[in-house]
Short mmCIF file of C-alpha atoms and ligand atoms in Angstrom, two decimals:
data_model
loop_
_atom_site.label_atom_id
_atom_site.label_comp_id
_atom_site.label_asym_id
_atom_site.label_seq_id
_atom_site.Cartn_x
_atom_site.Cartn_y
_atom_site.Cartn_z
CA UNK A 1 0.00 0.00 0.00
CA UNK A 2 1.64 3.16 -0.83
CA UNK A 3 0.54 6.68 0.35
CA UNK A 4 0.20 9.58 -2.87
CA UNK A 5 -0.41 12.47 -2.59
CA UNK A 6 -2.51 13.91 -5.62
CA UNK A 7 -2.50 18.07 -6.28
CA UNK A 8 -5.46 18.92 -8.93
CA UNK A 9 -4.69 22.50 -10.36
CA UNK A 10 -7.47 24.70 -11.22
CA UNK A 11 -8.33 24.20 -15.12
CA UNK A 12 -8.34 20.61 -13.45
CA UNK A 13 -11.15 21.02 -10.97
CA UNK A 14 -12.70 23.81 -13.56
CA UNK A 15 -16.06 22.52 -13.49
CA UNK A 16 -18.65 20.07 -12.14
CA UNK A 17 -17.65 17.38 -14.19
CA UNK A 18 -14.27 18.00 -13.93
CA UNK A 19 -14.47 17.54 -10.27
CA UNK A 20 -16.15 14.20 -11.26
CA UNK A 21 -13.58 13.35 -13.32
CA UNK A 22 -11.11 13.66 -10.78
CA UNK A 23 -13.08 11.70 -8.08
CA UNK A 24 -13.39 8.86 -10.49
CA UNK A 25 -9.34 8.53 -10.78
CA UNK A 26 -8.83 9.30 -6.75
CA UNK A 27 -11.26 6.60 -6.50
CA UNK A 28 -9.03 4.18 -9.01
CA UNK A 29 -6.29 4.82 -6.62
CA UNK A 30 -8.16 4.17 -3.92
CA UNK A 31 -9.60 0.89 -5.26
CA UNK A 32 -5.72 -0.09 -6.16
CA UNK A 33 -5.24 -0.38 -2.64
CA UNK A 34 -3.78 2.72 -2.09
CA UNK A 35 -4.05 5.76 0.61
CA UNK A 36 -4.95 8.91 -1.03
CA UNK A 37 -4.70 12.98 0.36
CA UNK A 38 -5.63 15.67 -2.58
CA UNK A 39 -4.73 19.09 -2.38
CA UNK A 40 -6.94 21.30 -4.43
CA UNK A 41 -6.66 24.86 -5.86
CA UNK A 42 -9.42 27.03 -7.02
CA UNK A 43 -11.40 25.89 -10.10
CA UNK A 44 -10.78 27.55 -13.04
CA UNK A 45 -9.67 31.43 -12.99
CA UNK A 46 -11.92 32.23 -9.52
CA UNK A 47 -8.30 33.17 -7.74
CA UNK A 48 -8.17 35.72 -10.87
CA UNK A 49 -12.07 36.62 -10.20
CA UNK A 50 -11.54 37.19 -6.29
CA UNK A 51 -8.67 39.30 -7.14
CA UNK A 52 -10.34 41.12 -9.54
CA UNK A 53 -13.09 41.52 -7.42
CA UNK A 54 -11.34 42.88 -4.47
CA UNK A 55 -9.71 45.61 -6.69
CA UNK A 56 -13.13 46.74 -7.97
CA UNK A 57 -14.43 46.89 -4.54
CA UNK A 58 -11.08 48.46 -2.75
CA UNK A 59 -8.15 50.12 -3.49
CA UNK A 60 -6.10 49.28 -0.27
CA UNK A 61 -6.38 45.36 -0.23
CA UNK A 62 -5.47 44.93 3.14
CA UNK A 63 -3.62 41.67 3.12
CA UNK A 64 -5.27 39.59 6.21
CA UNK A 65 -8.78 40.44 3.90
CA UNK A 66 -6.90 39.44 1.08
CA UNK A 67 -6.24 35.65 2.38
CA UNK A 68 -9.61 35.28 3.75
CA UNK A 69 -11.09 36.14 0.09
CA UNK A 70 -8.65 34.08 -1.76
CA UNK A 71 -8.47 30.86 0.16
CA UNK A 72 -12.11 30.73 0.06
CA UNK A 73 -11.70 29.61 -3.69
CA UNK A 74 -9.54 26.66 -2.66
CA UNK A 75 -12.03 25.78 0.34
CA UNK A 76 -15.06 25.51 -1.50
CA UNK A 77 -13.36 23.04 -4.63
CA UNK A 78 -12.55 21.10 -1.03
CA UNK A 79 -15.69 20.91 0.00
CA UNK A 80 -17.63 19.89 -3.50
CA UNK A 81 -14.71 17.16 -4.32
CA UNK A 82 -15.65 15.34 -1.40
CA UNK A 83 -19.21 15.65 -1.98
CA UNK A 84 -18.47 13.97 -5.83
CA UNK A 85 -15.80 11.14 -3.71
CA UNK A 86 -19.00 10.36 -1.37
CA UNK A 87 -21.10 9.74 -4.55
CA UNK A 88 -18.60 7.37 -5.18
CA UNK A 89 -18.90 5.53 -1.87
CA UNK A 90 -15.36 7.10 -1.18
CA UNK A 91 -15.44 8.32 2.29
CA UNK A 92 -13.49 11.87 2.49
CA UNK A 93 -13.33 14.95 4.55
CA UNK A 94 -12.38 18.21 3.58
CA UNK A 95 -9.72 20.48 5.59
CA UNK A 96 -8.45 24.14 5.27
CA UNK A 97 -4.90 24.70 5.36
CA UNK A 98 -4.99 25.65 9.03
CA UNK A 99 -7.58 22.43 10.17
CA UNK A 100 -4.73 20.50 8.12
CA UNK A 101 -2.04 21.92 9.93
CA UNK A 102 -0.33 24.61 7.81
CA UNK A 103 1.81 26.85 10.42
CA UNK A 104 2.88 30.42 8.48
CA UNK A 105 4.57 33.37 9.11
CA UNK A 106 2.63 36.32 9.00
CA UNK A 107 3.26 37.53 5.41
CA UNK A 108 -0.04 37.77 4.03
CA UNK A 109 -0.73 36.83 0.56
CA UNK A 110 2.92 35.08 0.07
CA UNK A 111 3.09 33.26 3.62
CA UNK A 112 6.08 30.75 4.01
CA UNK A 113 5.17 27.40 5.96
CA UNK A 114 6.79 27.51 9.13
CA UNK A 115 5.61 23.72 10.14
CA UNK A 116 3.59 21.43 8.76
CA UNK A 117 1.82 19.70 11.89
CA UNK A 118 -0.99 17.19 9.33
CA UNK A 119 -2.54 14.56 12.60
CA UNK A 120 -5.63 15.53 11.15
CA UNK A 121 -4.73 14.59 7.74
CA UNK A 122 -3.00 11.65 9.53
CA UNK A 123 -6.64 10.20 11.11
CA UNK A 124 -8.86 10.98 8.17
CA UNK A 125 -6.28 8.31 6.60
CA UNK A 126 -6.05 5.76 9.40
CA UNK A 127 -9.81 5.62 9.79
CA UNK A 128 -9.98 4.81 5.76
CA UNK A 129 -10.90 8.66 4.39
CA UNK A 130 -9.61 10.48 1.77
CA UNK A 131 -8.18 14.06 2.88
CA UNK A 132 -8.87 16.53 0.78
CA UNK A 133 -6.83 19.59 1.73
CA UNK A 134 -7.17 23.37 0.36
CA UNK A 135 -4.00 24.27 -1.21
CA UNK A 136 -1.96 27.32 -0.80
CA UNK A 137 -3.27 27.95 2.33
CA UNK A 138 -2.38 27.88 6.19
CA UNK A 139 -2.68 29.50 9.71
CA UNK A 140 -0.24 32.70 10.94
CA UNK A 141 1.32 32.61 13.89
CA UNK A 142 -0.93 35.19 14.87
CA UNK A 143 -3.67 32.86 13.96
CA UNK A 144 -4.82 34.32 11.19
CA UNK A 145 -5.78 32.69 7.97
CA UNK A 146 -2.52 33.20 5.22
CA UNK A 147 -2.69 32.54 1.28
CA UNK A 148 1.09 30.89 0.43
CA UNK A 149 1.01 33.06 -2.67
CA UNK A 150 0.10 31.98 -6.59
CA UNK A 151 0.57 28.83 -7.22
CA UNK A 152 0.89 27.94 -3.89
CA UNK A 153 -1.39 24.69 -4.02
CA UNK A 154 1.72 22.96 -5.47
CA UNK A 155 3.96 23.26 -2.56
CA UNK A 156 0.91 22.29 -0.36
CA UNK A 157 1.21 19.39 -2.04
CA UNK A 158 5.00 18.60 -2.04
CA UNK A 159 5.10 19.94 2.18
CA UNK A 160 2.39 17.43 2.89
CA UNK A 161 4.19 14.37 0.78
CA UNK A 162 7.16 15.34 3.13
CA UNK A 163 5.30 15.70 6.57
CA UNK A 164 3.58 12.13 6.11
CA UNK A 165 6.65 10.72 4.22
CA UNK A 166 4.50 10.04 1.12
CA UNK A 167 5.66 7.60 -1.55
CA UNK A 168 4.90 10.15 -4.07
CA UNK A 169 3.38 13.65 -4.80
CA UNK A 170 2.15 13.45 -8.06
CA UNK A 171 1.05 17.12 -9.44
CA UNK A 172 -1.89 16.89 -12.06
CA UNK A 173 -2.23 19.84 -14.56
CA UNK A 174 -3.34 20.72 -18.11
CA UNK A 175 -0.23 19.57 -19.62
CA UNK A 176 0.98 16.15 -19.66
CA UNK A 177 4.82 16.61 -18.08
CA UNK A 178 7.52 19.37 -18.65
CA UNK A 179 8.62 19.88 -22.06
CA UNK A 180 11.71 20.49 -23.84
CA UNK A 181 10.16 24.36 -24.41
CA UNK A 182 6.93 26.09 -24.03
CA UNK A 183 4.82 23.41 -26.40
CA UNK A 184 2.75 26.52 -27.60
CA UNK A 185 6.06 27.92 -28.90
CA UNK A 186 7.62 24.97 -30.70
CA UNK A 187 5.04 22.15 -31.25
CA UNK A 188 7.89 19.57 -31.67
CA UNK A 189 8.95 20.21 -28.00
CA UNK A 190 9.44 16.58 -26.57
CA UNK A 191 7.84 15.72 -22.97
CA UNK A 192 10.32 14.74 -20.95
CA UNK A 193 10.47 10.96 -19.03
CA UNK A 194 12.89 12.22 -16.65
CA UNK A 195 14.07 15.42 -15.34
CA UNK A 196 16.78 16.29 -11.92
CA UNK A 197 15.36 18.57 -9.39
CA UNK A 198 18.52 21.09 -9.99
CA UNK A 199 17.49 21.24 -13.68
CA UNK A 200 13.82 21.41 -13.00
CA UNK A 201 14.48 24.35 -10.27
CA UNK A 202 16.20 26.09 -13.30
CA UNK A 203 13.80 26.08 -15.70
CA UNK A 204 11.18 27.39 -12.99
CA UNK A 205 13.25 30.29 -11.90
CA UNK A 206 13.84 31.32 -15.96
CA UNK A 207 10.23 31.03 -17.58
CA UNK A 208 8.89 27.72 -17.17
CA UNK A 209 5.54 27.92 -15.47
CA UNK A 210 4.82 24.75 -14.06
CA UNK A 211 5.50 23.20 -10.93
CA UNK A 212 5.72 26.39 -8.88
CA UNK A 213 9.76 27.64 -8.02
CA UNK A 214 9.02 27.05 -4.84
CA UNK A 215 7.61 23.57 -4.40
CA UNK A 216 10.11 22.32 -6.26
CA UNK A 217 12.66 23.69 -4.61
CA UNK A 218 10.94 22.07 -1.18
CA UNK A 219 11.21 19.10 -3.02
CA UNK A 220 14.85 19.16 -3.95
CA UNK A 221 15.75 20.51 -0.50
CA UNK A 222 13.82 17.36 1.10
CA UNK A 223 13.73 14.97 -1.47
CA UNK A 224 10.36 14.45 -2.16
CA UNK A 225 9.25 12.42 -5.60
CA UNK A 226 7.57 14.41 -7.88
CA UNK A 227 5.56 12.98 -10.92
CA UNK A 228 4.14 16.14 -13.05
CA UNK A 229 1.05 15.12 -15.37
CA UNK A 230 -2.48 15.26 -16.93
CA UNK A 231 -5.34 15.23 -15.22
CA UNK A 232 -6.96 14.96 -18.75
CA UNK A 233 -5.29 12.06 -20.36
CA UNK A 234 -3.96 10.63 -17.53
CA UNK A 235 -0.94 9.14 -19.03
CA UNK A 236 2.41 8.99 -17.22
CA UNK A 237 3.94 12.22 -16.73
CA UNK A 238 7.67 13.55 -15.65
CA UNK A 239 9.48 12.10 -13.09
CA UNK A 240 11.43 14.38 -11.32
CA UNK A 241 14.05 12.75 -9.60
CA UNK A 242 17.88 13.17 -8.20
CA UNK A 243 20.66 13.05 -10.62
CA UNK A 244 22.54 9.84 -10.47
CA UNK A 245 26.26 10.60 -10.07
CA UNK A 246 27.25 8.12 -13.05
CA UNK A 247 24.26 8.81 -14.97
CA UNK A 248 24.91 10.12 -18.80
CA UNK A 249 23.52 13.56 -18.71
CA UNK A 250 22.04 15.32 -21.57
CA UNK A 251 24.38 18.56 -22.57
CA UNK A 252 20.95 20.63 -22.83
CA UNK A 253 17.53 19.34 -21.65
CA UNK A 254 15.20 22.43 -22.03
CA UNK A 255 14.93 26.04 -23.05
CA UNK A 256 12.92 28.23 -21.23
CA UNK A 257 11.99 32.23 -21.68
CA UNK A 258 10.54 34.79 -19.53
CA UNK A 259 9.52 38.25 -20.73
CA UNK A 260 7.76 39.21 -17.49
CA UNK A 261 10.99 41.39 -16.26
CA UNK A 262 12.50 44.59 -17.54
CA UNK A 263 15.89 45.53 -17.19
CA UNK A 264 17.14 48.64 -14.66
CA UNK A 265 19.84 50.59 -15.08
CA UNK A 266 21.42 53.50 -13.29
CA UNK A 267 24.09 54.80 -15.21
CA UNK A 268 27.42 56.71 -14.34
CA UNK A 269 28.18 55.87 -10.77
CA UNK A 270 31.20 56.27 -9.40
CA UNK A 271 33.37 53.19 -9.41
CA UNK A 272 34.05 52.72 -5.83
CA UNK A 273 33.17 50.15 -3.03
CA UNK A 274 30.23 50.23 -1.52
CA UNK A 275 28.27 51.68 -4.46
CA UNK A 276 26.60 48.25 -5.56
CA UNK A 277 25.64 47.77 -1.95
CA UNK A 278 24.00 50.77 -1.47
CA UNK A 279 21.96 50.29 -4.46
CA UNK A 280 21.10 46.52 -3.73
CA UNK A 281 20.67 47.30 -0.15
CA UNK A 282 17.88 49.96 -0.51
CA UNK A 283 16.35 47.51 -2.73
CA UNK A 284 16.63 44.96 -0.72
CA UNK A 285 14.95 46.88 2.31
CA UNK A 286 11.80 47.40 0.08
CA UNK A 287 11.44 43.73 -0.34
CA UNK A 288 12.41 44.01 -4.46
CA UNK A 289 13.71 40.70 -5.96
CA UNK A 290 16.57 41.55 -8.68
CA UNK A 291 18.08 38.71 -10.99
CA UNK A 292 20.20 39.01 -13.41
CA UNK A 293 23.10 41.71 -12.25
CA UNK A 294 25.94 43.12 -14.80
CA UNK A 295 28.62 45.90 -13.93
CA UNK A 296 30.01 47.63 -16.94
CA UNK A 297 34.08 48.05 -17.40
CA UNK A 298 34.61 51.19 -15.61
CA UNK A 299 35.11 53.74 -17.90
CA UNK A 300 37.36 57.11 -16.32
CA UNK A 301 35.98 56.35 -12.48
CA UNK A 302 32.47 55.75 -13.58
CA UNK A 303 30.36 52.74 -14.70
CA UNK A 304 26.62 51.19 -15.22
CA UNK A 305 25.15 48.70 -13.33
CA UNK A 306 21.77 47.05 -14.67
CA UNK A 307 19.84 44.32 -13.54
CA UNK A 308 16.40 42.41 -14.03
CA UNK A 309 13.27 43.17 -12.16
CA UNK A 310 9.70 41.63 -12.68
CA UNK A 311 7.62 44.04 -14.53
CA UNK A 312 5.24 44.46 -11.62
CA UNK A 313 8.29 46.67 -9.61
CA UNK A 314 9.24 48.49 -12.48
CA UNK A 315 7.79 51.94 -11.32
CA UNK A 316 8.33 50.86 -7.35
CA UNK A 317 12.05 50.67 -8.36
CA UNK A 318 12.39 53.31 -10.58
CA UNK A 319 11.62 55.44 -7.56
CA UNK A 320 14.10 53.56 -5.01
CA UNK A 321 16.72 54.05 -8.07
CA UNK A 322 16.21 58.16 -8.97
CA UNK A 323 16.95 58.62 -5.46
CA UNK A 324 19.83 56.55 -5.15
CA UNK A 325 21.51 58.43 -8.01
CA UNK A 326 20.58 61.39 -6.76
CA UNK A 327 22.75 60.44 -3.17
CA UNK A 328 25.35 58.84 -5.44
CA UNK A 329 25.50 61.92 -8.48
CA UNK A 330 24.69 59.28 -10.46
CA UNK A 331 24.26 60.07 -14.32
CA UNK A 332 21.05 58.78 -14.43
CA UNK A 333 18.50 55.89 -14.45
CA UNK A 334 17.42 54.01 -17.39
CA UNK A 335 14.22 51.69 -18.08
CA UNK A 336 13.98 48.85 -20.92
CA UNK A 337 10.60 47.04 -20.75
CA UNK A 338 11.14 45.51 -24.07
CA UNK A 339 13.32 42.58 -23.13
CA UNK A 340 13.15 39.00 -22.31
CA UNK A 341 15.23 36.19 -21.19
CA UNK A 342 15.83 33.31 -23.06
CA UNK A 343 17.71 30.24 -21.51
CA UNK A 344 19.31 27.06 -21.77
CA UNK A 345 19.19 24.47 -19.13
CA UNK A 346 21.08 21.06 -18.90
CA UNK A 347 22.92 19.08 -16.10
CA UNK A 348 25.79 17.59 -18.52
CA UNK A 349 26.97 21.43 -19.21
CA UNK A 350 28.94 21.58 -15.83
CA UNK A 351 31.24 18.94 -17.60
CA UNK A 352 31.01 19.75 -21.69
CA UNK A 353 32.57 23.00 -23.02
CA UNK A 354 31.13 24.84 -25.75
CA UNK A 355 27.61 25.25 -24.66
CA UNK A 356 28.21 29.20 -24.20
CA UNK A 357 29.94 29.38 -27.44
CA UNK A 358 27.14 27.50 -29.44
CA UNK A 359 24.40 29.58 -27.78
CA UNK A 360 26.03 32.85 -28.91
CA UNK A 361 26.76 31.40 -32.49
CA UNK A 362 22.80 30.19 -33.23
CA UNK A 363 21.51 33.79 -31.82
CA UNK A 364 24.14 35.46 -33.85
CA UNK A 365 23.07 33.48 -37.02
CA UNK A 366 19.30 35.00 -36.37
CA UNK A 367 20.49 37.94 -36.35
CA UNK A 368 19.50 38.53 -32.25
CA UNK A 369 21.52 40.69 -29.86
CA UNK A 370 22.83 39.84 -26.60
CA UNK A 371 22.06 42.68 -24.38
CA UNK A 372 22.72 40.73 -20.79
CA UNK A 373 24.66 37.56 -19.77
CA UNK A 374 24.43 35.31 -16.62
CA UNK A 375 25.07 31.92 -16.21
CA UNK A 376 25.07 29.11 -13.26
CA UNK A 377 26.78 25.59 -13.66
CA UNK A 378 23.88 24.24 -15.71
CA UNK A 379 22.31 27.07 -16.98
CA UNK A 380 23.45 30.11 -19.64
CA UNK A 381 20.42 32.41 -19.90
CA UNK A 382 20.40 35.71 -22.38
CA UNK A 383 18.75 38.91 -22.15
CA UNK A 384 17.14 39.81 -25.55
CA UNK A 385 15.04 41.97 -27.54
CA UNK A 386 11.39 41.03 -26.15
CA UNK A 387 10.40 40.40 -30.17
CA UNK A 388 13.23 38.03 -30.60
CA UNK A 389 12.36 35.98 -28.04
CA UNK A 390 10.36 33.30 -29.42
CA UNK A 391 13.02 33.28 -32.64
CA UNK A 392 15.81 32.44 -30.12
CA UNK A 393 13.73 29.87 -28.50
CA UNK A 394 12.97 28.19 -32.07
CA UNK A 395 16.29 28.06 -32.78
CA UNK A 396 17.80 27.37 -30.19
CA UNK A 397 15.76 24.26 -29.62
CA UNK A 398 16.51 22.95 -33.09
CA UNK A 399 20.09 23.55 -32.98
CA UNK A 400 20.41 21.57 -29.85
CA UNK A 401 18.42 18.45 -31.26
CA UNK A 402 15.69 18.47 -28.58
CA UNK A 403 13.08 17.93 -31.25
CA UNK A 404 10.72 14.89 -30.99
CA UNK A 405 12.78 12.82 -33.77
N1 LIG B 509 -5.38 29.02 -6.87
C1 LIG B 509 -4.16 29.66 -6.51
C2 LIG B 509 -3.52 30.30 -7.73
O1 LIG B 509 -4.04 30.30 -8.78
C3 LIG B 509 -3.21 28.75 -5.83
C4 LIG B 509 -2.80 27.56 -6.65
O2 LIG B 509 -3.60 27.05 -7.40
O3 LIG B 509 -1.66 27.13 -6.57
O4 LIG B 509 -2.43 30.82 -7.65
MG1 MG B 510 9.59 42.32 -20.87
#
């Protein structure tokens, strides 16, 4: 008898008969022999709708309102899956995030899981129930209901696999497993059998939408088996799993791109320490996430530092940033919107030169400018003109044969 935890995403749950669609395969499981817990998001769009709906009604969105009007998407698909299980003869009980033991901090709509305490979770299944948990949700320490942020259902999932030392946490979407690229892009983008947590964690943090960055990186961090697949065809999905050490490793596995950031620059600082930490530092203090960092040559005492920023911040840091260079006699700030990222990801780079080198050579060929390089041991990504994007990920994905043959 194994334990599984099964995550349904929202275009999964998306309507009364997808919810009885979904019973029907919990109850498969079930009927296999095995113990099941489902986490559930919010059918369809309604986290969308509730946000939309508090921004027509308020402009202030206090946060602690916030997570009571969000999670109450996740806590009614709870309530009517276990009403479609029981029409199956599947005993189940639903649970909110704080009834199933979800201790957060108190950062409302993006609480962190300080402890996952599941002995409900843990009766429902020794008394032969199916628990059926809201996702992306929990209890503050201040005892006040907390939303883990979008796309939080999926590392509900992967903290409760971990708490009740699940066999698996298998992660049902609208896509059958993670591709080789965005299949919308490049219909000959392969699904993959396999993919390593460090080059799944990657791809998530450069463009790749599914799993959420952070449940997987729960998962790497505690090892927890992830299988990512339909909950439409229901055919076997990606494994993500741990590299083995001996293991041939594909040179590139996936290329990923992200045009949801713009790229920052404050121009002719001086060239002396402590000027990147002041600017990072006040940034830092307002919470703002940067990626993607490049210092120019100095050039007589002065230089340019630009980085990456989600779109969202753009104006926020623009602020943070005029006054800076005002402190610093900075030349000035700079804004580019128009830019993406394009990336390649694969575990056997750390050992294979010319990865770099053949990257630069296909985007020359098309013509498409570098503007901003960063790499990491498995990853090269490339800042580009937001139009050339999906060119460089065409390409790119032909030239490094990850076609379906
Ligand atoms: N329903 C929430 C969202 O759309 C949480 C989740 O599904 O992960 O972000
Ligand atoms: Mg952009």
């Amino acid at each position: 008898m194994a334990l599984v935890i099964q995550k349904f995403g929202g275009t999964a749950v998306g309507d009364p008969e997808r919810i009885q669609a979904v019973a029907e395969h919990v109850s498969r499981t079930i009927r296999r022999g095995d113990q099941v817990v489902m986490v559930v998001s919010a059918m369809g769009k309604e986290t969308d709708d509730l946000l939309r709906l508090a921004s027509e009604v308020s402009s202030t969105h206090p946060g602690r309102e916030m997570d009571m009007l969000i999670t109450a998407g996740e806590r009614k698909a709870t309530a009517l899956m276990c009403m479609a299980l029981h029409d199956l003869d599947i005993p189940a009980d639903s649970f909110t995030g704080s009834q199933a033991g979800f201790l957060t901090d108190t950062t409302h709509t993006n609480a962190k899981i300080i402890e996952v305490r599941p002995d409900r979770v843990r009766e429902a299944l020794d008394a032969g129930r199916v628990a059926v948990v809201g996702g992306s949700q929990g209890v503050s320490t201040d005892n006040d209901v907390t939303f883990l942020g979008r796309g939080g259902s999926d590392t509900t999932a992967v903290a409760l696999a971990h708490a009740l030392n699940a066999d698996v946490c298998e992660l049902y979407t609208d896509v059958t497993g993670v591709f080789t690229t965005d299949p919308r892009l490049v219909p000959s983008a392969r699904k993959m059998n396999t993919i390593s947590f460090d080059e799944l964690l990657e791809m998530t943090a450069t463009g790749c939408p599914k799993p959420a960055m952070r449940s997987v990186e729960y998962a790497r961090t505690h090892r927890v088996k992830l299988h990512v697949r339909s909950a439409f065809t229901w055919q076997e999905g990606t494994w993500v799993t741990e590299e083995e050490p001996n293991m041939e490793q594909a040179i590139v596995s996936a290329i990923t791109h992200d045009d949801s950031e713009a790229k920052m620059t404050i121009n002719g600082v001086p060239d002396k320490p402590g000027v990147a930490a002041q600017v990072f530092r006040s940034l830092a203090n307002q919470d703002i996430n940067v990626d993607l960092i490049v210092q120019n040559v100095s050039d007589h005492g002065v230089t340019d530092i630009s980085f990456t920023v989600p779109h969202d911040d753009v104006s926020h840091v623009e602020k943070i940033l005029n006054q800076i260079a005002g402190e610093l006699e900075a030349q000035g700030v700079s804004i580019d919107t128009e830019i993406a990222r394009v990336s390649v990801v694969g575990a056997g780079m750390r050992t294979n030169p010319g990865v770099a080198a053949k990257m630069f050579e296909v985007l020359a060929d098309e013509g498409i400018n570098i503007a901003m390089i960063s790499t990491s041991a498995i990853r090269i990504s490339c800042v580009v003109q937001e139009n050339r994007v999906e060119d460089a990920v065409k390409a790119l994905h032909t030239a490094f044969n990850l076609s379906t043959t």
